[in-house]
mmCIF file of C-alpha atoms in Angstrom:
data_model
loop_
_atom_site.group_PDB
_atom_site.id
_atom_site.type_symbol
_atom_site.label_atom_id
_atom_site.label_comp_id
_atom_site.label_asym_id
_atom_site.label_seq_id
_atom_site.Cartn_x
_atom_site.Cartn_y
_atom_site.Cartn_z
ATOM 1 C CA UNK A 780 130.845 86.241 99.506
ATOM 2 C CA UNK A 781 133.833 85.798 97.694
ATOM 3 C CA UNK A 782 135.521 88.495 95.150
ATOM 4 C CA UNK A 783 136.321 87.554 92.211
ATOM 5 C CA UNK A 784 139.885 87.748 92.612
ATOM 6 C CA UNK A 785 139.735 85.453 95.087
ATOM 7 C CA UNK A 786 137.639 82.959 92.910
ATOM 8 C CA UNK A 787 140.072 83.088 90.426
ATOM 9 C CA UNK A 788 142.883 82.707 93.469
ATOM 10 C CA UNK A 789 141.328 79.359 94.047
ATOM 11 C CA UNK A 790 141.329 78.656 91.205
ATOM 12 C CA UNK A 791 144.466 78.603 89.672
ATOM 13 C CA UNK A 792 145.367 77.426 93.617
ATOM 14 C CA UNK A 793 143.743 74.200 92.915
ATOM 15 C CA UNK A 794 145.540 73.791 89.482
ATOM 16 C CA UNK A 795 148.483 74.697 90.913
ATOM 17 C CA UNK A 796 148.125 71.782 94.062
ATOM 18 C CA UNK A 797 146.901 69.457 91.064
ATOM 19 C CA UNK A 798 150.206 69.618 88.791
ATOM 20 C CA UNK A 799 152.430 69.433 92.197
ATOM 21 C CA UNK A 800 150.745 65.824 92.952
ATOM 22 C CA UNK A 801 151.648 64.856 89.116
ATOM 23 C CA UNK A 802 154.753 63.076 88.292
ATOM 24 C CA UNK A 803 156.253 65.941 85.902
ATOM 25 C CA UNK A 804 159.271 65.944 83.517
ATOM 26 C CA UNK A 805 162.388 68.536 84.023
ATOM 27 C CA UNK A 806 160.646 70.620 80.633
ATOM 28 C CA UNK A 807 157.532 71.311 82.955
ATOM 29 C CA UNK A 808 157.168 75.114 83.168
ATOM 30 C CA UNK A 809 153.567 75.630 84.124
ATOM 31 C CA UNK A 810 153.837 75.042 87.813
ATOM 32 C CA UNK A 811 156.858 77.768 88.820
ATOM 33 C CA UNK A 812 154.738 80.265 86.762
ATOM 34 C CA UNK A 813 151.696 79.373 88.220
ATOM 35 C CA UNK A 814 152.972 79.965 91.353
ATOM 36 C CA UNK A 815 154.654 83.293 90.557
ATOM 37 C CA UNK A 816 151.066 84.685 89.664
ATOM 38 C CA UNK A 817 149.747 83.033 92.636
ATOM 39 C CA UNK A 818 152.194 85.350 94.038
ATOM 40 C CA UNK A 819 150.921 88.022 92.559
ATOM 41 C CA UNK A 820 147.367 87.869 93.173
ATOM 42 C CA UNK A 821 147.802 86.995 96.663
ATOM 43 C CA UNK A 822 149.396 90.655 97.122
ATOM 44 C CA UNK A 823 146.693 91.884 95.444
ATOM 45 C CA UNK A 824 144.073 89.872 97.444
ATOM 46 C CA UNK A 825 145.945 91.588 100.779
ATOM 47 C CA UNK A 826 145.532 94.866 99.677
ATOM 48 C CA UNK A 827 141.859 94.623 98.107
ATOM 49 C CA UNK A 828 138.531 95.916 100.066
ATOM 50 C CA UNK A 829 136.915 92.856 100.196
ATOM 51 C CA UNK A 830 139.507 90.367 101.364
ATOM 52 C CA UNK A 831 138.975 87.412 103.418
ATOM 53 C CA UNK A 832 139.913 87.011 106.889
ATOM 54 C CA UNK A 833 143.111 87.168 108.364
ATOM 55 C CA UNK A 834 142.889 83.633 109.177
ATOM 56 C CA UNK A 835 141.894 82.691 105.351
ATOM 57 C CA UNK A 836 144.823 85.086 103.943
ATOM 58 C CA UNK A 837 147.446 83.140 106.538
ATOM 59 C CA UNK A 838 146.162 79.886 104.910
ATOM 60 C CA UNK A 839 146.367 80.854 101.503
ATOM 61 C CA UNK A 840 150.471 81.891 102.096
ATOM 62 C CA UNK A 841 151.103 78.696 103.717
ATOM 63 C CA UNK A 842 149.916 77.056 100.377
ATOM 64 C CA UNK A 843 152.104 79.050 97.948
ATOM 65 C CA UNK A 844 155.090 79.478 100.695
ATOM 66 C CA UNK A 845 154.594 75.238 100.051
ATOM 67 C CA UNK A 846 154.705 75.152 96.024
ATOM 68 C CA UNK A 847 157.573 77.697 96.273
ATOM 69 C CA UNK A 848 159.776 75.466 98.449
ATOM 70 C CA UNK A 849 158.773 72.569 97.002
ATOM 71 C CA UNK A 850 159.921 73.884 93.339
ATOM 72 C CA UNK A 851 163.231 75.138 95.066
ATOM 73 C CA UNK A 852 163.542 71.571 96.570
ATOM 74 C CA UNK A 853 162.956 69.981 93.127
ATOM 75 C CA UNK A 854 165.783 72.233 92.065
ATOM 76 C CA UNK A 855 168.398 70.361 94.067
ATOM 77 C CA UNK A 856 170.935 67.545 93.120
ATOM 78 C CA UNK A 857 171.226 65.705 96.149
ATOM 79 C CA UNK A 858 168.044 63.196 97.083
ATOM 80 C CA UNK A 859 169.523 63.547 100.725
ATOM 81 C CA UNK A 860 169.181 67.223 99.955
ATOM 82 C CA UNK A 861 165.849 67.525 98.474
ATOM 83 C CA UNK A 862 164.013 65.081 101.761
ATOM 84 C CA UNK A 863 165.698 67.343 104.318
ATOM 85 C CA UNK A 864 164.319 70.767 102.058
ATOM 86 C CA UNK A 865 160.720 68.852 102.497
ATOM 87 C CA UNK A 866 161.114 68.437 106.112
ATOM 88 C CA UNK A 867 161.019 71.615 106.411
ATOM 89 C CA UNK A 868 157.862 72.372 104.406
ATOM 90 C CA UNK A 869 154.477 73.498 105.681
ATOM 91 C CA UNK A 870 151.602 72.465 103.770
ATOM 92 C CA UNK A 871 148.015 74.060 104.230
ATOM 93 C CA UNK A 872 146.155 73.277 107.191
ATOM 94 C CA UNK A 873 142.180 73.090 105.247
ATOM 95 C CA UNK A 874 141.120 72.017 101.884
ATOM 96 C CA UNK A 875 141.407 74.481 98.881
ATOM 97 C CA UNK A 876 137.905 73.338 97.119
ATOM 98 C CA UNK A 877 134.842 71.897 99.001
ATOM 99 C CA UNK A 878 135.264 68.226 97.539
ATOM 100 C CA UNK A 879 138.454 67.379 99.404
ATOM 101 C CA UNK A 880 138.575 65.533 102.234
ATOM 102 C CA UNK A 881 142.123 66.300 102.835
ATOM 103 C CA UNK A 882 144.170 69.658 102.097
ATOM 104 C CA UNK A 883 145.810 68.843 98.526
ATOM 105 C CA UNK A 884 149.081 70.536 100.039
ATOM 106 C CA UNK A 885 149.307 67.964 102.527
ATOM 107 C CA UNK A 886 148.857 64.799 100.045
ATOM 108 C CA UNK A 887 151.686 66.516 97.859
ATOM 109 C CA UNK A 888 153.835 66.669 101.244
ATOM 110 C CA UNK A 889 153.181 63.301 101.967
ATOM 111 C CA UNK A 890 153.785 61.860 97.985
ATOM 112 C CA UNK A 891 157.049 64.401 97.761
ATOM 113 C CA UNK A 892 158.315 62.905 100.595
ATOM 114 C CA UNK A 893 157.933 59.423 99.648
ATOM 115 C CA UNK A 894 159.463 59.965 96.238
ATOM 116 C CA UNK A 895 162.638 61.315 98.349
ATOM 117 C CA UNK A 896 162.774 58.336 100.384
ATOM 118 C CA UNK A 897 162.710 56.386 97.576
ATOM 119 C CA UNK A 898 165.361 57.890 95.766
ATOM 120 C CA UNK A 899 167.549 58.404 98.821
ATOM 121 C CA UNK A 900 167.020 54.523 99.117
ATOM 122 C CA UNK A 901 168.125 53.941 95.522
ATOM 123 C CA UNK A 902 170.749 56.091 95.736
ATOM 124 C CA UNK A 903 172.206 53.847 98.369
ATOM 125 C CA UNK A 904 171.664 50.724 97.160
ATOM 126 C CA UNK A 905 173.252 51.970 93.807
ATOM 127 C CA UNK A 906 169.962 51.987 91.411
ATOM 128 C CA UNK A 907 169.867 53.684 88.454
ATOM 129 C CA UNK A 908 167.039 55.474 87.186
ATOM 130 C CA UNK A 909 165.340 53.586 84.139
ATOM 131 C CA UNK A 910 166.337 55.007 81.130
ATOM 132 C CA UNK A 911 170.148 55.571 81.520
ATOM 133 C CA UNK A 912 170.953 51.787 80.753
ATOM 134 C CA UNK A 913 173.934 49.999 82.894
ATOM 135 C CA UNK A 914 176.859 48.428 81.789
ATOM 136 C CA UNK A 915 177.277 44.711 82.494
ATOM 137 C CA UNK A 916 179.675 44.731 84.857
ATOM 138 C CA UNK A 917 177.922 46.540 87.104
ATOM 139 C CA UNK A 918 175.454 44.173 86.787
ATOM 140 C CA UNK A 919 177.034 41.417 87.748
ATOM 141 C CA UNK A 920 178.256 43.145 90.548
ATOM 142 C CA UNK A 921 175.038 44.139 92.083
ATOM 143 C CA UNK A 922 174.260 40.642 91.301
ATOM 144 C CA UNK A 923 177.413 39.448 93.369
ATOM 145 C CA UNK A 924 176.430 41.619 96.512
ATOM 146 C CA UNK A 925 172.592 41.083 97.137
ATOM 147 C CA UNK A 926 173.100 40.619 101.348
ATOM 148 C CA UNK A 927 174.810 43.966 101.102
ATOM 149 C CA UNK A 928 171.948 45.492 99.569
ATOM 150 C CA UNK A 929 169.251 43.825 101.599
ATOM 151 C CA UNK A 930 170.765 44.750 104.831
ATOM 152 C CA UNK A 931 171.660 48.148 103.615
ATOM 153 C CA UNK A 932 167.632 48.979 102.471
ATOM 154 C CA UNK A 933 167.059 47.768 105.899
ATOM 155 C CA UNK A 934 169.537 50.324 107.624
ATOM 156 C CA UNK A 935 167.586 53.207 105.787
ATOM 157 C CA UNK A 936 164.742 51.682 106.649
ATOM 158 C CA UNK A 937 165.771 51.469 110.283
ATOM 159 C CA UNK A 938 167.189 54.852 110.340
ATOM 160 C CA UNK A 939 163.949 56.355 108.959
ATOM 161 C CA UNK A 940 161.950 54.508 111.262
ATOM 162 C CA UNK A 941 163.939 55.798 114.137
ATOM 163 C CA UNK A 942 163.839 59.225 113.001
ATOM 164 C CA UNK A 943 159.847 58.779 112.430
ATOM 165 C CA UNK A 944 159.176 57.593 115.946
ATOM 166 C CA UNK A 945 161.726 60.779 117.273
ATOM 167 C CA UNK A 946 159.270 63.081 115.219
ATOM 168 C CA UNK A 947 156.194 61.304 117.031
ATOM 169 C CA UNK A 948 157.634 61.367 120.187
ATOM 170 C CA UNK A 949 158.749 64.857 119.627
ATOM 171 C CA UNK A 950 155.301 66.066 118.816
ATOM 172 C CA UNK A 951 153.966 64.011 121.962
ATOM 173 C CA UNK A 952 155.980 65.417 124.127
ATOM 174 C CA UNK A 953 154.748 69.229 122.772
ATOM 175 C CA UNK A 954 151.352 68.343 123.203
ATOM 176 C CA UNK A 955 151.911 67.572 126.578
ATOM 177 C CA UNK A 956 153.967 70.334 127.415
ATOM 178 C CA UNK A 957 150.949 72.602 125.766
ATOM 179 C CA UNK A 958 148.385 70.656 127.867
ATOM 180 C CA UNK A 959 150.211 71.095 130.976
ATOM 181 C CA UNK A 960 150.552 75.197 130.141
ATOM 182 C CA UNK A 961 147.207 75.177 129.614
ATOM 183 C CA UNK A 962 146.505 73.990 133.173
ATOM 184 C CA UNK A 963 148.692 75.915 134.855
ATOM 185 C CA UNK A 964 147.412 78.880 132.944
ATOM 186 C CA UNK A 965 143.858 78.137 133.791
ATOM 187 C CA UNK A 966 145.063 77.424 137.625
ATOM 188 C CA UNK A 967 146.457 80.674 137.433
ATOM 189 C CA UNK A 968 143.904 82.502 136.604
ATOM 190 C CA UNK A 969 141.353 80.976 139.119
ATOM 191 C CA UNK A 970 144.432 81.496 141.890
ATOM 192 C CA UNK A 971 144.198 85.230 140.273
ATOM 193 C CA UNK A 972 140.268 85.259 140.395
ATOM 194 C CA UNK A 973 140.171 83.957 143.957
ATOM 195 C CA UNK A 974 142.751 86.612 145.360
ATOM 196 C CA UNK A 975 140.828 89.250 143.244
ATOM 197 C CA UNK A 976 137.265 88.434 145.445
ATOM 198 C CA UNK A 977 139.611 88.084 148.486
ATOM 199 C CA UNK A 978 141.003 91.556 148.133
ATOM 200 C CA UNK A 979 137.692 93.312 147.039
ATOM 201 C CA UNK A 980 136.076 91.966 149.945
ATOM 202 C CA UNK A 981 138.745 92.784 152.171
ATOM 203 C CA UNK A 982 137.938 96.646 150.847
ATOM 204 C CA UNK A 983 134.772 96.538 151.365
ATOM 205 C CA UNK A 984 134.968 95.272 154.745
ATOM 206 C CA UNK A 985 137.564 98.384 154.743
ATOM 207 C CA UNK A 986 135.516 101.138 153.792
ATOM 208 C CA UNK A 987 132.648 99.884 156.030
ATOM 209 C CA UNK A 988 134.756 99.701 158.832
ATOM 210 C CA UNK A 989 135.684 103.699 158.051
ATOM 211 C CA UNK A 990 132.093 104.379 158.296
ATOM 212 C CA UNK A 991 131.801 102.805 161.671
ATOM 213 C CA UNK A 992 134.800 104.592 162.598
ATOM 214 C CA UNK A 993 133.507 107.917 161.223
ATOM 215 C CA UNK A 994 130.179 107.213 163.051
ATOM 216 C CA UNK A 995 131.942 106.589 166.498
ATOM 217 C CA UNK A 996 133.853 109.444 165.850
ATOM 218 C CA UNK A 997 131.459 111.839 165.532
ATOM 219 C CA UNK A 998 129.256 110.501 168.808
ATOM 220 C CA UNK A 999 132.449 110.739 170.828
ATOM 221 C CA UNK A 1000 132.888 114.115 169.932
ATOM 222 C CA UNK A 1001 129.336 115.356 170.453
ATOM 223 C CA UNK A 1002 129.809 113.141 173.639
ATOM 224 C CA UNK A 1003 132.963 114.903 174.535
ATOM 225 C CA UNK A 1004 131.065 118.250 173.775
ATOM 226 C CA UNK A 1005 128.177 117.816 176.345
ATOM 227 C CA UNK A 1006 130.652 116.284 179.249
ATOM 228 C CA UNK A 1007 132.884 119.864 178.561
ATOM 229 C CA UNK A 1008 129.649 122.401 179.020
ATOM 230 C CA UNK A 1009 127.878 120.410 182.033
ATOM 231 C CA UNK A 1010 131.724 120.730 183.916
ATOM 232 C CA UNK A 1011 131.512 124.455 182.718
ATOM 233 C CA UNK A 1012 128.157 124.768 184.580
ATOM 234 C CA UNK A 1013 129.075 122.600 187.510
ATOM 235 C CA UNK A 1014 132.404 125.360 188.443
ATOM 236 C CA UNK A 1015 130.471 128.287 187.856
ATOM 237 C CA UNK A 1016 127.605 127.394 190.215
ATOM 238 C CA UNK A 1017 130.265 126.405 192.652
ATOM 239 C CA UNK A 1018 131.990 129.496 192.352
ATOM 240 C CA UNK A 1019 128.653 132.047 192.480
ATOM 241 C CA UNK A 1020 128.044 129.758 195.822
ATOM 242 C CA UNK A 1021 131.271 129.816 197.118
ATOM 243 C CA UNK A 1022 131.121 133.697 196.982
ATOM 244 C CA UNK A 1023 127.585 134.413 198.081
ATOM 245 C CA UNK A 1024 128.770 132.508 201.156
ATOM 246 C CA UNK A 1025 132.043 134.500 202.108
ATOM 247 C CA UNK A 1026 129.800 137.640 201.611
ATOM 248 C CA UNK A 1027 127.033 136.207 204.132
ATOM 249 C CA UNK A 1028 129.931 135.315 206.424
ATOM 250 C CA UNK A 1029 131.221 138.180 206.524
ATOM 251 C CA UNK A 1030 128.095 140.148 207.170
ATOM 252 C CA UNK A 1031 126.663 137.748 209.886
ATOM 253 C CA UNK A 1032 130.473 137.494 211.618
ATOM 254 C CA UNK A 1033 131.994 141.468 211.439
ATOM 255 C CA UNK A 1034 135.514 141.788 211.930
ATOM 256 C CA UNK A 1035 136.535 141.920 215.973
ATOM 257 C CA UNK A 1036 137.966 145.116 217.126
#
């Protein structure tokens, strides 16, 4: 179950991911200091008893790590400026409240980003922003140049295509690298496995082996033994007969005179 603190976490979370998808004015406040007591609580969260799991906590800074760059991108002058700051932004990877099908960081990424593009295109073309009012002149100048403009909305375009498809084929190209390290870490292992059985066969065979030698050992001794006492036997009998006959020779055949 959920503490409270984390309740009211989510909570404020959710209001938090719901005024970053708004279009909001410069005089908007409520988001940077929501996000400074999201902040807050989320250090509090770390250090409580009953926080979630390490997984949940990583989440949950991804999410505010997002609204605080995305506030510091806002901050910038530059439209060129603030789409490269939200390139670099990592929105949450699951959805804050049950009802969403799709993590609200992620839909703010995605609507950020578009509003960058946009203004990066008008920016080039040489829009101004409703509600500054142009001059004339520089109507009729925009007016006198429309080719220029056309083909240079479709250089942007281009470029951002081209830097789309590098991003694709940037993130194919990981995927495969992490497939392939994946099989040659599982090959690995079963080369591993396989030399692992090898070798504790190979000792087993070993020690048995030292058993049979230790057995062969011992019979060749006791072998060894029994050949030693019956040779023992064999010269003293020969030399008890060898005697017994010089003394009968020499009584049956006395010395000649």
């Amino acid at each position: 179950m959920a503490s409270r603190l984390e309740i009211n976490f989510i909570r404020l979370l959710s209001r938090c991911e719901s005024i970053a998808s708004e279009k909001r004015g410069e005089a908007e406040w409520r988001l940077e200091k929501y996000v400074g007591a999201l902040e807050e609580m989320l250090v509090a969260l770390r250090k409580s008893q009953s926080k979630p799991t390490a997984e949940v906590l990583t989440d949950y800074s991804r999410k505010v790590d997002f609204l605080k760059g995305l506030l510091e991108a806002e901050k910038l002058s530059s439209p060129t400026e603030k789409a490269l700051a939200n390139q670099f932004l990592a929105p949450g990877r699951t959805p804050t409240i049950a009802n969403e099908r799709m993590p609200a960081t992620k839909t703010v990424h995605i609507q950020t980003k578009a509003r960058c593009t946009g203004e990066m295109r008008d920016e080039l073309l040489g829009k101004v922003p409703s509600g500054k009012g142009t001059s004339e002149t520089d109507l009729r100048n925009r007016r006198g140049v429309p080719l220029d403009e056309r083909q240079s909305a479709a250089e942007l375009d281009a470029v951002l295509q081209h830097h789309h498809n590098l991003q694709e084929k940037l993130a194919e190209d990981m995927l495969n690298l992490a497939r392939n390290l994946k099989n040659n870490t599982m090959a690995a292992q079963n080369i591993i496995k396989q030399d692992n059985q090898t070798l504790s066969q190979s000792m087993r065979q070993a020690d048995l082996n030292f058993e049979k030698l230790k057995t062969e050992s011992e019979r060749l001794e006791q072998h060894t033994k029994k050949s030693v006492n019956w040779l023992l036997w064999m010269m003293l009998i020969l030399v008890s007969f060898t005697f017994i006959s010089m003394i009968l020779f020499i009584r049956i055949f006395p010395r000649l005179r």
